[in-house]
mmCIF file of C-alpha atoms in Angstrom:
data_model
loop_
_atom_site.group_PDB
_atom_site.id
_atom_site.type_symbol
_atom_site.label_atom_id
_atom_site.label_comp_id
_atom_site.label_asym_id
_atom_site.label_seq_id
_atom_site.Cartn_x
_atom_site.Cartn_y
_atom_site.Cartn_z
ATOM 1 C CA MET A 282 24.075 -9.354 6.691
ATOM 2 C CA ARG A 283 21.538 -8.794 3.929
ATOM 3 C CA HIS A 284 21.533 -5.444 2.147
ATOM 4 C CA LEU A 285 18.133 -3.836 1.798
ATOM 5 C CA VAL A 286 18.859 -2.678 -1.755
ATOM 6 C CA HIS A 287 19.101 -6.327 -2.805
ATOM 7 C CA GLU A 288 15.578 -7.087 -1.576
ATOM 8 C CA ALA A 289 12.952 -7.371 -4.317
ATOM 9 C CA GLN A 290 10.899 -4.517 -2.876
ATOM 10 C CA TYR A 291 13.771 -2.085 -3.570
ATOM 11 C CA SER A 292 14.363 -3.069 -7.196
ATOM 12 C CA SER A 293 12.947 0.189 -8.590
ATOM 13 C CA VAL A 294 15.313 2.389 -6.541
ATOM 14 C CA SER A 295 18.328 0.168 -5.833
ATOM 15 C CA ASP A 296 20.523 1.507 -8.665
ATOM 16 C CA ILE A 297 19.772 5.093 -7.643
ATOM 17 C CA LEU A 298 20.624 4.486 -3.988
ATOM 18 C CA ILE A 299 23.819 2.591 -4.827
ATOM 19 C CA SER A 300 24.946 5.406 -7.138
ATOM 20 C CA ALA A 301 24.088 7.971 -4.464
ATOM 21 C CA SER A 302 26.175 6.206 -1.828
ATOM 22 C CA LYS A 303 29.190 6.268 -4.163
ATOM 23 C CA GLU A 304 28.697 9.955 -4.938
ATOM 24 C CA ILE A 305 28.503 10.751 -1.217
ATOM 25 C CA GLU A 306 31.835 9.004 -0.646
ATOM 26 C CA ARG A 307 33.432 11.295 -3.246
ATOM 27 C CA LEU A 308 32.090 14.589 -1.887
ATOM 28 C CA ASN A 309 34.668 17.144 -0.802
ATOM 29 C CA GLU A 310 32.201 19.621 0.703
ATOM 30 C CA PRO A 311 29.482 19.321 3.366
ATOM 31 C CA LEU A 312 26.264 17.608 2.310
ATOM 32 C CA LEU A 313 23.014 19.485 2.913
ATOM 33 C CA LEU A 314 20.065 17.422 4.175
ATOM 34 C CA LEU A 315 16.655 18.897 3.369
ATOM 35 C CA CYS A 316 13.222 17.947 4.679
ATOM 36 C CA GLN A 317 10.012 19.282 6.159
ATOM 37 C CA PRO A 318 9.840 19.157 9.990
ATOM 38 C CA THR A 319 7.494 16.160 10.215
ATOM 39 C CA LEU A 320 7.768 12.977 12.249
ATOM 40 C CA SER A 321 8.160 10.840 9.140
ATOM 41 C CA SER A 322 10.925 13.031 7.712
ATOM 42 C CA SER A 323 12.631 13.065 11.108
ATOM 43 C CA LEU A 324 12.785 9.268 11.033
ATOM 44 C CA SER A 325 14.360 9.425 7.570
ATOM 45 C CA MET A 326 16.839 12.123 8.524
ATOM 46 C CA ALA A 327 17.912 10.383 11.726
ATOM 47 C CA VAL A 328 19.179 7.255 9.996
ATOM 48 C CA ILE A 329 20.890 9.139 7.155
ATOM 49 C CA GLU A 330 22.566 11.477 9.637
ATOM 50 C CA SER A 331 23.624 8.488 11.745
ATOM 51 C CA SER A 332 25.362 6.900 8.765
ATOM 52 C CA LEU A 333 27.148 10.157 7.959
ATOM 53 C CA VAL A 334 28.281 10.551 11.572
ATOM 54 C CA ASP A 335 29.440 6.917 11.649
ATOM 55 C CA ASN A 336 31.552 7.536 8.543
ATOM 56 C CA GLY A 337 32.802 11.003 9.500
ATOM 57 C CA ILE A 338 31.086 12.735 6.569
ATOM 58 C CA ALA A 339 30.329 16.439 7.082
ATOM 59 C CA TYR A 340 26.727 17.571 6.635
ATOM 60 C CA ARG A 341 24.193 20.236 7.567
ATOM 61 C CA ARG A 342 20.500 19.829 8.338
ATOM 62 C CA LYS A 343 17.881 22.268 7.069
ATOM 63 C CA PHE A 344 14.112 22.113 7.501
ATOM 64 C CA SER A 345 13.211 23.220 4.008
ATOM 65 C CA ILE A 346 12.802 21.625 0.596
ATOM 66 C CA ASP A 347 14.067 24.645 -1.333
ATOM 67 C CA GLU A 348 16.925 23.455 -3.497
ATOM 68 C CA PRO A 349 20.264 25.317 -3.163
ATOM 69 C CA GLN A 350 23.276 25.012 -5.455
ATOM 70 C CA SER A 351 25.360 22.868 -3.097
ATOM 71 C CA PRO A 352 25.123 19.031 -2.934
ATOM 72 C CA TRP A 353 21.974 17.886 -1.160
ATOM 73 C CA ILE A 354 19.641 15.058 -0.205
ATOM 74 C CA LYS A 355 15.962 15.965 -0.090
ATOM 75 C CA ILE A 356 13.392 13.866 1.776
ATOM 76 C CA ILE A 357 9.779 13.891 0.562
ATOM 77 C CA ASP A 358 7.264 12.121 2.807
ATOM 78 C CA ASP A 359 4.666 11.364 0.143
ATOM 79 C CA ASP A 360 4.751 10.336 -3.521
ATOM 80 C CA SER A 361 4.509 13.874 -4.931
ATOM 81 C CA GLU A 362 7.997 13.438 -6.432
ATOM 82 C CA ILE A 363 10.049 10.426 -7.483
ATOM 83 C CA THR A 364 13.287 9.063 -6.099
ATOM 84 C CA SER A 365 15.954 10.406 -8.439
ATOM 85 C CA ILE A 366 19.620 11.389 -8.611
ATOM 86 C CA GLU A 367 21.633 14.078 -10.366
ATOM 87 C CA THR A 368 25.385 14.629 -10.388
ATOM 88 C CA ASN A 369 27.602 17.705 -10.772
ATOM 89 C CA PRO A 370 26.414 18.829 -8.297
ATOM 90 C CA PHE A 371 25.147 15.800 -6.412
ATOM 91 C CA ARG A 372 21.405 15.910 -5.757
ATOM 92 C CA LEU A 373 19.298 13.055 -4.431
ATOM 93 C CA THR A 374 15.546 13.130 -3.926
ATOM 94 C CA ILE A 375 14.047 10.336 -1.822
ATOM 95 C CA SER A 376 10.286 10.039 -2.140
ATOM 96 C CA THR A 377 7.725 7.387 -1.252
ATOM 97 C CA SER A 378 6.740 5.135 -4.156
ATOM 98 C CA ILE A 379 4.244 2.317 -4.644
ATOM 99 C CA VAL A 380 5.920 -1.021 -5.373
ATOM 100 C CA ASP A 381 5.226 -4.750 -5.318
ATOM 101 C CA GLY A 382 5.315 -6.124 -1.801
ATOM 102 C CA LEU A 383 4.437 -9.727 -1.021
ATOM 103 C CA ILE A 384 2.909 -12.378 -3.264
ATOM 104 C CA SER A 385 -0.661 -13.276 -2.288
ATOM 105 C CA HIS A 386 -1.957 -16.835 -1.974
ATOM 106 C CA ASN A 387 -3.201 -16.709 -5.583
ATOM 107 C CA GLY A 388 0.218 -15.701 -6.920
ATOM 108 C CA GLU A 389 -0.490 -12.007 -7.441
ATOM 109 C CA TYR A 390 1.758 -9.251 -6.109
ATOM 110 C CA ARG A 391 0.273 -7.009 -3.443
ATOM 111 C CA LYS A 392 1.368 -3.394 -3.796
ATOM 112 C CA GLY A 393 2.299 -1.046 -0.984
ATOM 113 C CA PRO A 394 4.342 2.064 -0.177
ATOM 114 C CA LEU A 395 8.126 1.893 -0.180
ATOM 115 C CA THR A 396 8.375 4.903 2.088
ATOM 116 C CA SER A 397 11.070 7.542 2.178
ATOM 117 C CA VAL A 398 11.978 6.155 5.618
ATOM 118 C CA ALA A 399 12.545 2.653 4.236
ATOM 119 C CA GLN A 400 14.608 4.032 1.341
ATOM 120 C CA SER A 401 16.646 6.191 3.735
ATOM 121 C CA HIS A 402 17.520 3.079 5.733
ATOM 122 C CA ALA A 403 18.737 1.363 2.574
ATOM 123 C CA LEU A 404 20.921 4.355 1.697
ATOM 124 C CA ALA A 405 22.271 4.584 5.247
ATOM 125 C CA GLN A 406 23.180 0.891 5.180
ATOM 126 C CA LEU A 407 25.171 1.462 1.980
ATOM 127 C CA ILE A 408 26.968 4.484 3.444
ATOM 128 C CA SER A 409 27.837 2.792 6.738
ATOM 129 C CA PRO A 410 27.087 -0.962 6.740
ATOM 130 C CA ASN A 411 28.598 -1.563 10.170
ATOM 131 C CA GLY A 412 28.162 1.840 11.794
ATOM 132 C CA ILE A 413 27.050 1.579 15.412
ATOM 133 C CA ARG A 414 24.465 4.358 15.204
ATOM 134 C CA THR A 415 23.194 3.216 11.826
ATOM 135 C CA ARG A 416 22.682 -0.389 12.911
ATOM 136 C CA ARG A 417 21.056 0.694 16.171
ATOM 137 C CA LEU A 418 18.362 2.512 14.190
ATOM 138 C CA ARG A 419 17.603 -0.420 11.856
ATOM 139 C CA PRO A 420 14.447 -1.471 13.814
ATOM 140 C CA TRP A 421 12.878 1.828 12.690
ATOM 141 C CA LEU A 422 12.945 0.624 9.076
ATOM 142 C CA ILE A 423 9.176 0.037 9.098
ATOM 143 C CA SER A 424 8.213 3.163 11.040
ATOM 144 C CA GLY A 425 7.420 5.062 7.848
ATOM 145 C CA ASN A 426 4.944 2.383 6.823
ATOM 146 C CA TRP A 427 3.269 2.639 10.207
ATOM 147 C CA LEU A 428 2.817 6.385 9.680
ATOM 148 C CA ASN A 429 1.608 5.946 6.095
ATOM 149 C CA HIS A 430 -2.147 6.094 5.479
ATOM 150 C CA ALA A 431 -2.031 2.726 3.667
ATOM 151 C CA MET A 432 -2.317 1.039 7.060
ATOM 152 C CA ASP A 433 -5.701 2.735 7.547
ATOM 153 C CA ASN A 434 -7.190 1.356 4.363
ATOM 154 C CA SER A 435 -5.985 -2.194 4.007
ATOM 155 C CA TYR A 436 -3.207 -4.661 4.648
ATOM 156 C CA ASP A 437 0.230 -3.187 3.855
ATOM 157 C CA PRO A 438 2.403 -5.880 2.230
ATOM 158 C CA LEU A 439 5.540 -3.707 2.464
ATOM 159 C CA TYR A 440 5.157 -3.379 6.228
ATOM 160 C CA SER A 441 4.867 -7.158 6.518
ATOM 161 C CA ALA A 442 7.764 -7.855 4.128
ATOM 162 C CA LEU A 443 10.134 -5.444 5.873
ATOM 163 C CA ARG A 444 9.057 -6.648 9.315
ATOM 164 C CA ASP A 445 9.881 -10.199 8.194
ATOM 165 C CA PHE A 446 13.282 -8.944 6.988
ATOM 166 C CA LEU A 447 14.003 -7.508 10.446
ATOM 167 C CA LEU A 448 12.846 -10.726 12.109
ATOM 168 C CA ASP A 449 14.957 -12.918 9.845
ATOM 169 C CA GLU A 450 18.015 -10.772 10.591
ATOM 170 C CA GLY A 451 17.407 -11.047 14.346
ATOM 171 C CA ILE A 452 17.033 -7.268 14.656
ATOM 172 C CA ILE A 453 13.595 -7.236 16.299
ATOM 173 C CA ARG A 454 11.214 -9.395 18.309
ATOM 174 C CA VAL A 455 7.460 -9.426 17.737
ATOM 175 C CA VAL A 456 5.414 -9.871 20.901
ATOM 176 C CA PRO A 457 1.811 -9.325 22.051
ATOM 177 C CA LEU A 458 1.039 -6.115 23.936
ATOM 178 C CA PRO A 459 1.029 -7.681 27.443
ATOM 179 C CA GLU A 460 4.680 -8.680 26.928
ATOM 180 C CA VAL A 461 5.781 -5.072 26.326
ATOM 181 C CA PRO A 462 7.346 -3.836 29.605
ATOM 182 C CA GLU A 463 6.270 -0.195 29.210
ATOM 183 C CA PRO A 464 3.573 0.227 26.545
ATOM 184 C CA ASN A 465 1.994 3.580 25.740
ATOM 185 C CA VAL A 466 -1.683 3.180 24.875
ATOM 186 C CA SER A 467 -2.723 6.762 25.637
ATOM 187 C CA GLU A 468 -3.861 7.289 22.020
ATOM 188 C CA TYR A 469 -6.312 4.399 22.207
ATOM 189 C CA ASP A 470 -9.379 5.154 24.295
ATOM 190 C CA TRP A 471 -10.688 1.685 23.448
ATOM 191 C CA ILE A 472 -7.949 0.100 25.587
ATOM 192 C CA ASP A 473 -8.565 0.204 29.329
ATOM 193 C CA GLU A 474 -5.125 0.580 30.927
ATOM 194 C CA ASN A 475 -6.300 -1.056 34.145
ATOM 195 C CA ILE A 476 -7.452 -4.119 32.231
ATOM 196 C CA LEU A 477 -4.181 -4.176 30.269
ATOM 197 C CA ASN A 478 -2.173 -4.037 33.501
ATOM 198 C CA ALA A 479 -4.259 -6.862 34.959
ATOM 199 C CA VAL A 480 -3.772 -9.001 31.852
ATOM 200 C CA SER A 481 -0.027 -8.288 31.821
ATOM 201 C CA SER A 482 0.369 -9.266 35.480
ATOM 202 C CA ARG A 483 -1.070 -12.751 34.901
ATOM 203 C CA TRP A 484 0.078 -13.227 31.307
ATOM 204 C CA GLY A 485 2.747 -15.774 32.162
ATOM 205 C CA SER A 486 0.249 -18.039 33.905
ATOM 206 C CA LEU A 487 -2.219 -18.178 30.997
ATOM 207 C CA ASP A 488 -2.307 -20.952 28.409
ATOM 208 C CA LEU A 489 -2.674 -20.173 24.697
ATOM 209 C CA GLU A 490 -6.463 -20.215 24.847
ATOM 210 C CA GLY A 491 -6.461 -17.960 27.901
ATOM 211 C CA LYS A 492 -4.113 -15.482 26.230
ATOM 212 C CA ALA A 493 -6.258 -15.370 23.093
ATOM 213 C CA ARG A 494 -9.373 -14.777 25.176
ATOM 214 C CA ALA A 495 -7.674 -12.044 27.226
ATOM 215 C CA LEU A 496 -6.551 -10.162 24.108
ATOM 216 C CA SER A 497 -9.994 -10.467 22.532
ATOM 217 C CA ASN A 498 -11.559 -8.960 25.639
ATOM 218 C CA LEU A 499 -8.949 -6.205 25.687
ATOM 219 C CA VAL A 500 -9.844 -4.995 22.176
ATOM 220 C CA ARG A 501 -13.591 -5.595 22.398
ATOM 221 C CA ASP A 502 -14.446 -1.876 22.409
ATOM 222 C CA SER A 503 -12.490 -1.324 19.185
ATOM 223 C CA LEU A 504 -14.818 -3.590 17.217
ATOM 224 C CA ILE A 505 -17.677 -1.073 17.218
ATOM 225 C CA ARG A 506 -15.458 1.715 15.839
ATOM 226 C CA SER A 507 -14.326 2.527 12.321
ATOM 227 C CA LYS A 508 -10.754 3.034 13.558
ATOM 228 C CA PRO A 509 -8.277 1.541 13.988
ATOM 229 C CA SER A 510 -8.293 -0.586 10.856
ATOM 230 C CA THR A 511 -7.943 -4.325 11.297
ATOM 231 C CA SER A 512 -4.326 -4.215 10.114
ATOM 232 C CA ARG A 513 -3.435 -1.487 12.609
ATOM 233 C CA LEU A 514 -5.273 -3.271 15.404
ATOM 234 C CA GLU A 515 -3.264 -6.435 14.803
ATOM 235 C CA GLU A 516 0.025 -4.513 14.999
ATOM 236 C CA ILE A 517 -0.983 -2.536 18.105
ATOM 237 C CA VAL A 518 -2.074 -5.571 20.106
ATOM 238 C CA TRP A 519 -0.714 -8.801 18.605
ATOM 239 C CA HIS A 520 2.490 -7.824 16.760
ATOM 240 C CA CYS A 521 4.365 -5.269 18.881
ATOM 241 C CA ILE A 522 7.913 -4.493 17.717
ATOM 242 C CA LEU A 523 10.691 -4.647 20.321
ATOM 243 C CA ALA A 524 14.436 -4.283 19.790
ATOM 244 C CA PRO A 525 17.437 -4.801 22.102
ATOM 245 C CA GLY A 526 17.424 -2.199 24.862
ATOM 246 C CA TRP A 527 13.803 -1.193 24.267
ATOM 247 C CA SER A 528 11.246 -1.345 27.070
ATOM 248 C CA THR A 529 8.614 0.323 24.864
ATOM 249 C CA ASP A 530 7.477 -0.999 21.495
ATOM 250 C CA MET A 531 7.881 0.926 18.243
ATOM 251 C CA VAL A 532 4.251 1.995 17.892
ATOM 252 C CA SER A 533 4.147 3.209 21.497
ATOM 253 C CA GLN A 534 7.322 5.227 20.943
ATOM 254 C CA ILE A 535 5.786 6.827 17.863
ATOM 255 C CA SER A 536 2.725 7.753 19.927
ATOM 256 C CA SER A 537 4.984 9.359 22.533
ATOM 257 C CA ALA A 538 6.950 11.244 19.867
ATOM 258 C CA ARG A 539 3.839 13.041 18.635
ATOM 259 C CA VAL A 540 3.875 15.011 21.895
ATOM 260 C CA PHE A 541 7.024 16.819 20.715
ATOM 261 C CA TRP A 542 4.935 18.514 18.008
ATOM 262 C CA GLU A 543 2.225 19.444 20.516
ATOM 263 C CA ASP A 544 4.710 21.091 22.892
ATOM 264 C CA ASN A 545 7.186 22.670 20.449
ATOM 265 C CA SER A 546 7.427 24.348 17.078
ATOM 266 C CA PRO A 547 7.784 21.833 14.219
ATOM 267 C CA ASN A 548 11.465 22.685 13.691
ATOM 268 C CA ILE A 549 12.329 22.201 17.358
ATOM 269 C CA ALA A 550 10.225 19.030 17.589
ATOM 270 C CA SER A 551 11.974 17.493 14.583
ATOM 271 C CA SER A 552 15.401 18.487 15.878
ATOM 272 C CA LYS A 553 14.717 16.897 19.252
ATOM 273 C CA VAL A 554 13.486 13.641 17.723
ATOM 274 C CA ILE A 555 16.371 13.380 15.253
ATOM 275 C CA ASP A 556 18.990 14.138 17.898
ATOM 276 C CA LYS A 557 17.491 11.654 20.347
ATOM 277 C CA LEU A 558 17.341 8.882 17.762
ATOM 278 C CA ILE A 559 20.959 9.464 16.733
ATOM 279 C CA ARG A 560 22.076 9.515 20.364
ATOM 280 C CA ASP A 561 19.930 6.750 21.876
ATOM 281 C CA GLY A 562 18.453 4.767 18.989
ATOM 282 C CA LYS A 563 15.001 5.146 20.512
ATOM 283 C CA MET A 564 12.478 7.803 21.510
#
């Protein structure tokens, strides 16, 4: 099992996260987890909470970023702060940062966001390397990158690097949209669900050329629009993320999760998503 903190993309925060995991082991009072009630923060909180539950470490959750006197971990979705640690009392801030991702064909590093979600997964792995709940949530490692605006502007090398990590570890499968048993494409008015269902029903009988043609026809209406970006389009249609026990891909689950915020207050929505992820490992 490879540890995320040993991957090159984590080099700027690895020492901080390793130190934090050791401090958490030494705590003799409940740890306070702080965040705003957003979907991204919920994905960060869920994996940290899972690792604490797996290891029997007491904690409390609070939807606020006001800093009390007791030991705490604070999740920041964007890069408005930096990932940092203090001791006596223990205080850890986890914030998105821009780091080197993959090396391009001309030998230059491509930069991208190391999100608070991705850093939270690395911390959780240190706290509970073999925890059942923690490991079950590992496929969500790249969910923060999907939510990050970088995917709207250009290729995100961190998303690709971390997706490759999950593939190499056998944690996920990457399949085209017609191979997803229960996709949710309700957010994409450029996908005709009837056409998708028709393509899915005959997918197994198509050769490679036929499959390529079917997918091209499926996304034809997206080509005259400014959104989604090319990188998002590829992930929505060609590179769907599935994990053991999932009938719905990661992006579709994220689309479904947004409904929680439409139907509930932010605090309730976040609580429901976090609790469901800890319990089921999926949304």
